mmCIF file of C-alpha atoms in Angstrom:
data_model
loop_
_atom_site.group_PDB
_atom_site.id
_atom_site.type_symbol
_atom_site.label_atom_id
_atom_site.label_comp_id
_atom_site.label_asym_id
_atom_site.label_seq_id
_atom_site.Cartn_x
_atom_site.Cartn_y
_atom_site.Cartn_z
ATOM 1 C CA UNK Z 1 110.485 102.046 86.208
ATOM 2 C CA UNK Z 2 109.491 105.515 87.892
ATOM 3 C CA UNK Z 3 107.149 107.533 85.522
ATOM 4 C CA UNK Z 4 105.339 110.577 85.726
ATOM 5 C CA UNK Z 5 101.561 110.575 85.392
ATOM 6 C CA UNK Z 6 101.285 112.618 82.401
ATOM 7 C CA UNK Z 7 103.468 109.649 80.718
ATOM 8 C CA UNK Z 8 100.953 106.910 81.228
ATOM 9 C CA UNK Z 9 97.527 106.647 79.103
ATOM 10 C CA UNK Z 10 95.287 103.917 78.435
ATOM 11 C CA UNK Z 11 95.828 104.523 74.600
ATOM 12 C CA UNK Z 12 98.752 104.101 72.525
ATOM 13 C CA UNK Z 13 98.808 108.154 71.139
ATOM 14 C CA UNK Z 14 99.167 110.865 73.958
ATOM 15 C CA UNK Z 15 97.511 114.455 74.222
ATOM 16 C CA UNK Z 16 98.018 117.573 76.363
ATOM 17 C CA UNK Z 17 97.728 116.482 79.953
ATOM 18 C CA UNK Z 18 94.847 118.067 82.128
ATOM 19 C CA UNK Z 19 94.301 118.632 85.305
ATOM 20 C CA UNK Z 20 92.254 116.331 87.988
ATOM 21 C CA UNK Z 21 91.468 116.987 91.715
ATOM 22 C CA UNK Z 22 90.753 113.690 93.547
ATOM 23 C CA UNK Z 23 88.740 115.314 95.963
ATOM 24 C CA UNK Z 24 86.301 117.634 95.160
ATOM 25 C CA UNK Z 25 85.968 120.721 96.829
ATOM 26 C CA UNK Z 26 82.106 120.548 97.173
ATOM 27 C CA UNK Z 27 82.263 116.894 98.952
ATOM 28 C CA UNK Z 28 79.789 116.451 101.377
ATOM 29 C CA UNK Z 29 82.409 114.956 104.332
ATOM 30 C CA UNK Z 30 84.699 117.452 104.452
ATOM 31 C CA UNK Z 31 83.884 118.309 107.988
ATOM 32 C CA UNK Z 32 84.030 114.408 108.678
ATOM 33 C CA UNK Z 33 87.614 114.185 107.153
ATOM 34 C CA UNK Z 34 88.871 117.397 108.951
ATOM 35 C CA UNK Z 35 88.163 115.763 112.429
ATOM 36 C CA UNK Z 36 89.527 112.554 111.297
ATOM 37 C CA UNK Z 37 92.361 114.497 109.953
ATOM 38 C CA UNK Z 38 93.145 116.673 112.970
ATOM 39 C CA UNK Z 39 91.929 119.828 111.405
ATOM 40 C CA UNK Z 40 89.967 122.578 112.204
ATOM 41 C CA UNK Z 41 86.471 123.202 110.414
ATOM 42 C CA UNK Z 42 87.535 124.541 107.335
ATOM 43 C CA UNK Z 43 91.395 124.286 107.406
ATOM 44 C CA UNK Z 44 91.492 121.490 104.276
ATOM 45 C CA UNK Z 45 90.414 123.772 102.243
ATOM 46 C CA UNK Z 46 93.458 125.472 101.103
ATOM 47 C CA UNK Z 47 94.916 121.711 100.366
ATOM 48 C CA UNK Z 48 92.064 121.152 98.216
ATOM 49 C CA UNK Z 49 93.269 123.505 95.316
ATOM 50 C CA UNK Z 50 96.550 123.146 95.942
ATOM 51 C CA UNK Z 51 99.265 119.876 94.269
ATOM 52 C CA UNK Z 52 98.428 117.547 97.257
ATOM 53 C CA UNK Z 53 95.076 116.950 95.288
ATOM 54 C CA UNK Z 54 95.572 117.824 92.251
ATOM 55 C CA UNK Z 55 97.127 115.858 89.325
ATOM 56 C CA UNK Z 56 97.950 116.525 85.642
ATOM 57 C CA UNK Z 57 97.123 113.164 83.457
ATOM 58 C CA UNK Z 58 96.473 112.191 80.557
ATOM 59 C CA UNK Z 59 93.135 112.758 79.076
ATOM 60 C CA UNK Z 60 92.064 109.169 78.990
ATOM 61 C CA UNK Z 61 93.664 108.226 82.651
ATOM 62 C CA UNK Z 62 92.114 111.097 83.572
ATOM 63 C CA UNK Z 63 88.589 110.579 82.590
ATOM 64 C CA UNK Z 64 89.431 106.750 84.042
ATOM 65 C CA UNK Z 65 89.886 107.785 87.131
ATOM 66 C CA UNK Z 66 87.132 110.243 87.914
ATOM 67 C CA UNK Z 67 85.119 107.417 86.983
ATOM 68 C CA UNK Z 68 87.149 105.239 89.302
ATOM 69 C CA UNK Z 69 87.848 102.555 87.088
ATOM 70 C CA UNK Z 70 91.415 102.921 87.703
ATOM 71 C CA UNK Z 71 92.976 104.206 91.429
ATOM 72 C CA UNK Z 72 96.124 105.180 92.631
ATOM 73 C CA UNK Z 73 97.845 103.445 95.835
ATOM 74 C CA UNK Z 74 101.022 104.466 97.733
ATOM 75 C CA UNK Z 75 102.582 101.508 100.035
ATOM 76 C CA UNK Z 76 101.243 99.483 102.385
ATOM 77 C CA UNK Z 77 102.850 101.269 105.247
ATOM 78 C CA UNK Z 78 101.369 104.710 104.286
ATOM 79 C CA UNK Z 79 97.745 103.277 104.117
ATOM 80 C CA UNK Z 80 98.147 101.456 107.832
ATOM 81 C CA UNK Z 81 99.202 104.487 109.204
ATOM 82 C CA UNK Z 82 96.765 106.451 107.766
ATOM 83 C CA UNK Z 83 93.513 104.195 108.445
ATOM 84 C CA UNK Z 84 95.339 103.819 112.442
ATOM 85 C CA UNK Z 85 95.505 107.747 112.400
ATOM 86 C CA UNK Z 86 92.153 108.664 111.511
ATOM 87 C CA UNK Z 87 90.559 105.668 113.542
ATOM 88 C CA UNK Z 88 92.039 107.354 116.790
ATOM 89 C CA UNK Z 89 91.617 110.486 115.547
ATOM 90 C CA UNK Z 90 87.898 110.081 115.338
ATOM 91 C CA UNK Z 91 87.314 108.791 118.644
ATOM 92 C CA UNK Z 92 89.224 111.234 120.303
ATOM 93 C CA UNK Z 93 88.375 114.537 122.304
ATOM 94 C CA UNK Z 94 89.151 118.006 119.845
ATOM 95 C CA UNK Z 95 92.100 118.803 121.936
ATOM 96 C CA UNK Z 96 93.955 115.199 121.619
ATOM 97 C CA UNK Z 97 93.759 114.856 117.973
ATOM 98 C CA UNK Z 98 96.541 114.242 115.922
ATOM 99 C CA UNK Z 99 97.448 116.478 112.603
ATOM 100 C CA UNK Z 100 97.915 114.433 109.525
ATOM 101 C CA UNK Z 101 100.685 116.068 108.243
ATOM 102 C CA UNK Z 102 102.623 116.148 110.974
ATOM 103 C CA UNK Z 103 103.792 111.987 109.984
ATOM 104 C CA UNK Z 104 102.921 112.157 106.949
ATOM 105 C CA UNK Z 105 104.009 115.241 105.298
ATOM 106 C CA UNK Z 106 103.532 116.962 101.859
ATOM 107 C CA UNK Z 107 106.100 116.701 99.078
ATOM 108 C CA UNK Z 108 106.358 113.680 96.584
ATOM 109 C CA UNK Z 109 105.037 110.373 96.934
ATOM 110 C CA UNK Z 110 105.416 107.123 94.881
ATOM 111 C CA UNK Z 111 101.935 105.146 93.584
ATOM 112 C CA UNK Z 112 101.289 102.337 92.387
ATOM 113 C CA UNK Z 113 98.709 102.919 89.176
ATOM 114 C CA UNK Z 114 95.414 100.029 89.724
ATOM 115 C CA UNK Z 115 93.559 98.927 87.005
ATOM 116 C CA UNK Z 116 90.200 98.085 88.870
ATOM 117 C CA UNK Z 117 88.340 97.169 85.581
ATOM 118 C CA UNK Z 118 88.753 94.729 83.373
ATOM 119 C CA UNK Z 119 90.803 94.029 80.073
ATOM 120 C CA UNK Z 120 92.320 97.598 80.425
ATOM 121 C CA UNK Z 121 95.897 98.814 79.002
ATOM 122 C CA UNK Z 122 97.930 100.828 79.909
ATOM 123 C CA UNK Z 123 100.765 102.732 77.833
ATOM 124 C CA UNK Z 124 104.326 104.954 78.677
ATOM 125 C CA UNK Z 125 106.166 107.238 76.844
ATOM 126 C CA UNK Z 126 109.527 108.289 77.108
ATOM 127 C CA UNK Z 127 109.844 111.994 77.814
ATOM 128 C CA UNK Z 128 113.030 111.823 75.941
ATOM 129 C CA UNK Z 129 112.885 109.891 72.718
ATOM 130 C CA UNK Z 130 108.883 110.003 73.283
ATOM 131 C CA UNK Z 131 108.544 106.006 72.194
ATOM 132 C CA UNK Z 132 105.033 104.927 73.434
ATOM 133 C CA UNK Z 133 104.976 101.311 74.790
ATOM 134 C CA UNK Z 134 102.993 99.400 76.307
ATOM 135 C CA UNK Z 135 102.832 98.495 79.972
ATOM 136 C CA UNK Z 136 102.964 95.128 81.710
ATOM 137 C CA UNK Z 137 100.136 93.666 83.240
ATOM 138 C CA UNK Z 138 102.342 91.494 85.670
ATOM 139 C CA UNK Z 139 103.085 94.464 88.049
ATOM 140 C CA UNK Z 140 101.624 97.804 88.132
ATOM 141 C CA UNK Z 141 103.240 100.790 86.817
ATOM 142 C CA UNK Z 142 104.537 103.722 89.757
ATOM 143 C CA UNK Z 143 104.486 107.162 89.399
ATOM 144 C CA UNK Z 144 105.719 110.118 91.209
ATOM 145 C CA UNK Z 145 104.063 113.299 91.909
ATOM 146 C CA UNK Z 146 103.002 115.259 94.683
ATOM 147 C CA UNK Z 147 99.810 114.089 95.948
ATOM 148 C CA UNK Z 148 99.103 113.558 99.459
ATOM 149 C CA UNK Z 149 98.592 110.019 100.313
ATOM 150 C CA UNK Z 150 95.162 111.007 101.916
ATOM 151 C CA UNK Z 151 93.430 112.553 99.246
ATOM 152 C CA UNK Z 152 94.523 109.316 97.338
ATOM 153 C CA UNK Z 153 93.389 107.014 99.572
ATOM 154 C CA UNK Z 154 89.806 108.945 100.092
ATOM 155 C CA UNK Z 155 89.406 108.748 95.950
ATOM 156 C CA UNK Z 156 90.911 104.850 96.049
ATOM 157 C CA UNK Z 157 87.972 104.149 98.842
ATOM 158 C CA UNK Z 158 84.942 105.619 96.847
ATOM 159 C CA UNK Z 159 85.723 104.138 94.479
ATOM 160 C CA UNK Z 160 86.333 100.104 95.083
ATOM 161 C CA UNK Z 161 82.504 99.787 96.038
ATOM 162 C CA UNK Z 162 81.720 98.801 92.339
ATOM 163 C CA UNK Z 163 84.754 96.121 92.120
ATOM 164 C CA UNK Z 164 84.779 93.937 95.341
ATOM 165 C CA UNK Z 165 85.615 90.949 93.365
ATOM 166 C CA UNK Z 166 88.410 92.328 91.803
ATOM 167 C CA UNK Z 167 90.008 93.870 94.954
ATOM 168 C CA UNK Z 168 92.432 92.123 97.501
ATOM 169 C CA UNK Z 169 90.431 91.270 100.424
ATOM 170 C CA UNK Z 170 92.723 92.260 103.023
ATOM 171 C CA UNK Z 171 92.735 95.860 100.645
ATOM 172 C CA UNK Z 172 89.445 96.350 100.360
ATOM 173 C CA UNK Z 173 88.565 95.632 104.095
ATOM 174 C CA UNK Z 174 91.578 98.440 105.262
ATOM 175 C CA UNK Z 175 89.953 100.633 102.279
ATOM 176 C CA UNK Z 176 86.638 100.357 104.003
ATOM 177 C CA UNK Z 177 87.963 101.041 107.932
ATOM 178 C CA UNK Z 178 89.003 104.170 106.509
ATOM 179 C CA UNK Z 179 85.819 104.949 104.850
ATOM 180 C CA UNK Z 180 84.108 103.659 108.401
ATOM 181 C CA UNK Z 181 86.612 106.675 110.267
ATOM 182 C CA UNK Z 182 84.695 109.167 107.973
ATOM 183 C CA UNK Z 183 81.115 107.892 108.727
ATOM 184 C CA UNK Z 184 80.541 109.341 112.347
ATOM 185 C CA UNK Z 185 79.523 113.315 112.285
ATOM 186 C CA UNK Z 186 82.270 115.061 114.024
ATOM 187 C CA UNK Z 187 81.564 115.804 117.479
ATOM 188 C CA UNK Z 188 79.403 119.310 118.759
ATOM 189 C CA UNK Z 189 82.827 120.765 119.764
ATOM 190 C CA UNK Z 190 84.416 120.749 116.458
ATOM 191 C CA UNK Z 191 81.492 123.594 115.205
ATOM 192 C CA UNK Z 192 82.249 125.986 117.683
ATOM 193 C CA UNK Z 193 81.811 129.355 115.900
ATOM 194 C CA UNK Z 194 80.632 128.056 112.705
ATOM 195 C CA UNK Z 195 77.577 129.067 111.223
ATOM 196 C CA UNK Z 196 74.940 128.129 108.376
ATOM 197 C CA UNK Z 197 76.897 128.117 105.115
ATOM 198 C CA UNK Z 198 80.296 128.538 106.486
ATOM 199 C CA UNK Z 199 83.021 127.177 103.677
ATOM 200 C CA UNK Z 200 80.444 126.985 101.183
ATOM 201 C CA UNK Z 201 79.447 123.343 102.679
ATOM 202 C CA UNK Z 202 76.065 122.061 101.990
ATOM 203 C CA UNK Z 203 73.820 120.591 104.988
ATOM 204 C CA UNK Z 204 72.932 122.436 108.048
ATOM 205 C CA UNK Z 205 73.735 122.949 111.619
ATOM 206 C CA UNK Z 206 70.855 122.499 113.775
ATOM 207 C CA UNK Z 207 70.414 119.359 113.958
ATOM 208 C CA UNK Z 208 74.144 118.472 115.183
ATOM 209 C CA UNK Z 209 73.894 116.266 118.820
ATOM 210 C CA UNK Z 210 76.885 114.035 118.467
ATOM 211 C CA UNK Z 211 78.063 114.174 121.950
ATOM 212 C CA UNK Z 212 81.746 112.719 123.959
ATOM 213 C CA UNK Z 213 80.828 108.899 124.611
ATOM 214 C CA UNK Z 214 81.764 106.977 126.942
ATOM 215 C CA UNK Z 215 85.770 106.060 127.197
ATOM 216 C CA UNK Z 216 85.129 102.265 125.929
ATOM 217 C CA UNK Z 217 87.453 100.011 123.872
ATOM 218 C CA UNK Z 218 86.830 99.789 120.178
ATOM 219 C CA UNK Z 219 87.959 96.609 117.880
ATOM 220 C CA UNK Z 220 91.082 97.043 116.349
ATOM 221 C CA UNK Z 221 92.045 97.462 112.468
ATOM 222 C CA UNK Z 222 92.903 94.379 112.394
ATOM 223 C CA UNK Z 223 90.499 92.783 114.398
ATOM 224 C CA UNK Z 224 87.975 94.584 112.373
ATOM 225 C CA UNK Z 225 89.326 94.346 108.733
ATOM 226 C CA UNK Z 226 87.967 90.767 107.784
ATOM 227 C CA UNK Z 227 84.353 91.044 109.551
ATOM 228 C CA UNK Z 228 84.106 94.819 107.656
ATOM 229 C CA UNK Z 229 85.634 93.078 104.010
ATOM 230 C CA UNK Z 230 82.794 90.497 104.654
ATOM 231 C CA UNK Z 231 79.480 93.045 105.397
ATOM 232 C CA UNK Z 232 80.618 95.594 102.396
ATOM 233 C CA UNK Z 233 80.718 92.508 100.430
ATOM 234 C CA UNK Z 234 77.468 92.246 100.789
ATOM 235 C CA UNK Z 235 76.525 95.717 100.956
ATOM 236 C CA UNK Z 236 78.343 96.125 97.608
ATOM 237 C CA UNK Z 237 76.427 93.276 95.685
ATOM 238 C CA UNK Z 238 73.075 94.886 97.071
ATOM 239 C CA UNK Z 239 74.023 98.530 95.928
ATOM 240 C CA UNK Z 240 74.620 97.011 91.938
ATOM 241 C CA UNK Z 241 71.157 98.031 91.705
ATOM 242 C CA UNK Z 242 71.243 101.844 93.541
ATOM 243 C CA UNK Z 243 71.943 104.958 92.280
ATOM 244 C CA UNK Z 244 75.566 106.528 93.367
ATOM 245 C CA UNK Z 245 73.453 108.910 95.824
ATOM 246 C CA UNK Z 246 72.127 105.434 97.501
ATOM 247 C CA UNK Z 247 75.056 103.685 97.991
ATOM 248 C CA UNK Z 248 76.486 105.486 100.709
ATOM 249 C CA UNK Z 249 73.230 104.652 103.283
ATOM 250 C CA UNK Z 250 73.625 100.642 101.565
ATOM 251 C CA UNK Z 251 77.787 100.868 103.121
ATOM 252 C CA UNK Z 252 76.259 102.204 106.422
ATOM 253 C CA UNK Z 253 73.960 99.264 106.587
ATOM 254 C CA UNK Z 254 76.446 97.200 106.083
ATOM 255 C CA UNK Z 255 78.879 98.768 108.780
ATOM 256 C CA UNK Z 256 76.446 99.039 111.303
ATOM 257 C CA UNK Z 257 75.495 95.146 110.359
ATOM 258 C CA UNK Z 258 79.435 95.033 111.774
ATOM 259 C CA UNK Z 259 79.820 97.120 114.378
ATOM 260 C CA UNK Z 260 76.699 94.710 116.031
ATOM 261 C CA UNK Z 261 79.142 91.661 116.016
ATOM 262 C CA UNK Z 262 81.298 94.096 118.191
ATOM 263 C CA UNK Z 263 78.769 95.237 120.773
ATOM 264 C CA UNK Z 264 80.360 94.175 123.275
ATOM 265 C CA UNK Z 265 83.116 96.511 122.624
ATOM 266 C CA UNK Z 266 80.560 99.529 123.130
ATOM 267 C CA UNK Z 267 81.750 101.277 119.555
ATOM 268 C CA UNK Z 268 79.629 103.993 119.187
ATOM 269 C CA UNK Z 269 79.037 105.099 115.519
ATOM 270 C CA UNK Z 270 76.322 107.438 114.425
ATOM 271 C CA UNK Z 271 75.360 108.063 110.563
ATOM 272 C CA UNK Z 272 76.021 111.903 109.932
ATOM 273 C CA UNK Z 273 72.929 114.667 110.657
ATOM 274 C CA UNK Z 274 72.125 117.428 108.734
ATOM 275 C CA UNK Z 275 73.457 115.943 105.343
ATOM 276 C CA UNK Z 276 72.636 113.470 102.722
ATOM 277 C CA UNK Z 277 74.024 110.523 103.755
ATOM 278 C CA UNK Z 278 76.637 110.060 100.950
ATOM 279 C CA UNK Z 279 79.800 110.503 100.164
ATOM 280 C CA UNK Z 280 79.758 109.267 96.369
ATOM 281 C CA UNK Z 281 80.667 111.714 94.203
ATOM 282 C CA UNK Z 282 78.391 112.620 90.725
ATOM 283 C CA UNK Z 283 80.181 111.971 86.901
#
């Protein structure tokens, strides 16, 4: 059954929906995602505030999700073809980079609603008669609305560091490949014109040297996926203990502990100047 996501809640009585952005405007990779992404510095912006991030839930799915206890997931094909996209995408030259949209364009989406925690429900109601139920564990429940599959897929990969266990493997390592496109600070190119500040965006520009490499060939998804699902495995258990402003250094220890079993393929992946390293976002 197709729902809308202000008819699902995780208790049996439903309120006033509010409003959630999955991104947050103030995240410290933006300029990461735009080169992934295809965009100039700046240009997501406008899709931050607009319905490709933003969602009206219920106040207990919404508060479940900010925590990211619970994620959203559109198919399989849509998160291949996003993680393929922004894994050329970042190793390309400014000029040859693909726009995101232009595949993959905005208007309504179907997701698949993932309990990450345990011994969580999940409840409908019927806009009609408005009888509450409850929903099936078996399968997970699918909504429609108009987020953009990206700005799902960057909130669904923050936030399956804490629940590795309960994650599909082959998920979770795709999940992280993504996560790995974002690491790299763009190239010098893509700050032409900017200056200190620009955007609002925290961290500064002097220290930016990420240079063209080489032409080599990098490891594919595929190729990749297991080896990655394995290190963040381990780089998960060891960031139990670390605050959320850690964790993102512990997942580049555990990607560059990766990328060393492919040296061969001469991937070149630098952690991102001029920032904090980390992505994780604050309660």
């Amino acid at each position: 059954m197709l729902l809308l996501p202000q008819n699902i809640s995780m208790r049996a009585s439903f309120a006033s929906p509010k409003d959630l952005a999955l991104l947050p405007s103030k995240d410290l990779f933006l300029d990461n995602y735009e080169y992934c992404l295809g965009l100039k510095r700046g240009e997501l912006n406008p899709y931050l505030k607009g319905s490709a991030n933003h969602v009206r839930v219920q106040p207990s799915l919404r508060a479940a999700l900010k925590a990211g206890r619970i994620i959203l997931l559109p198919s399989e094909e849509i998160i291949t073809a996003l993680a393929e996209l922004q894994a050329s995408n970042g190793r390309s030259r400014l000029e040859d980079r693909e726009r995101f949209f232009t595949n993959m364009p905005f208007g309504v989406y179907q997701y698949r609603v993932i309990t990450l925690a345990s011994r969580m429900s999940l409840f409908s109601r019927d806009p009609s008669t408005k009888k509450i139920s409850p929903l099936s564990k078996r399968s997970p429940p699918i909504i429609s609305c108009n987020l953009h599959p990206f700005f799902v897929i960057a909130h669904a990969s923050d936030a399956i560091g804490d629940y590795r266990e309960t994650t599909d493997p082959k998920l979770y390592g795709t999940l992280a490949s993504i996560s790995i496109a974002w690491a790299p600070q763009p190239y010098l190119e893509f700050y032409a014109g900017s200056y200190e500040g620009e955007f609002g965006r925290p961290g500064s520009l002097r220290n930016l040297r990420r240079k063209y490499p080489p032409i080599s060939s990098p490891p594919s998804l595929a190729d990749s996926a297991l080896t990655l699902s394995c290190e963040f495995e381990r780089a998960s258990k060891r960031s139990r203990s670390s605050s959320r402003s850690q964790r993102a250094s512990i997942y580049a220890i555990g990607w560059r502990d990766a990328t060393a079993q492919h040296s061969k393929h001469q991937r070149i992946m630098q952690p991102r100047l001029g920032a904090t390293p980390s992505r994780w976002r604050g309660p």
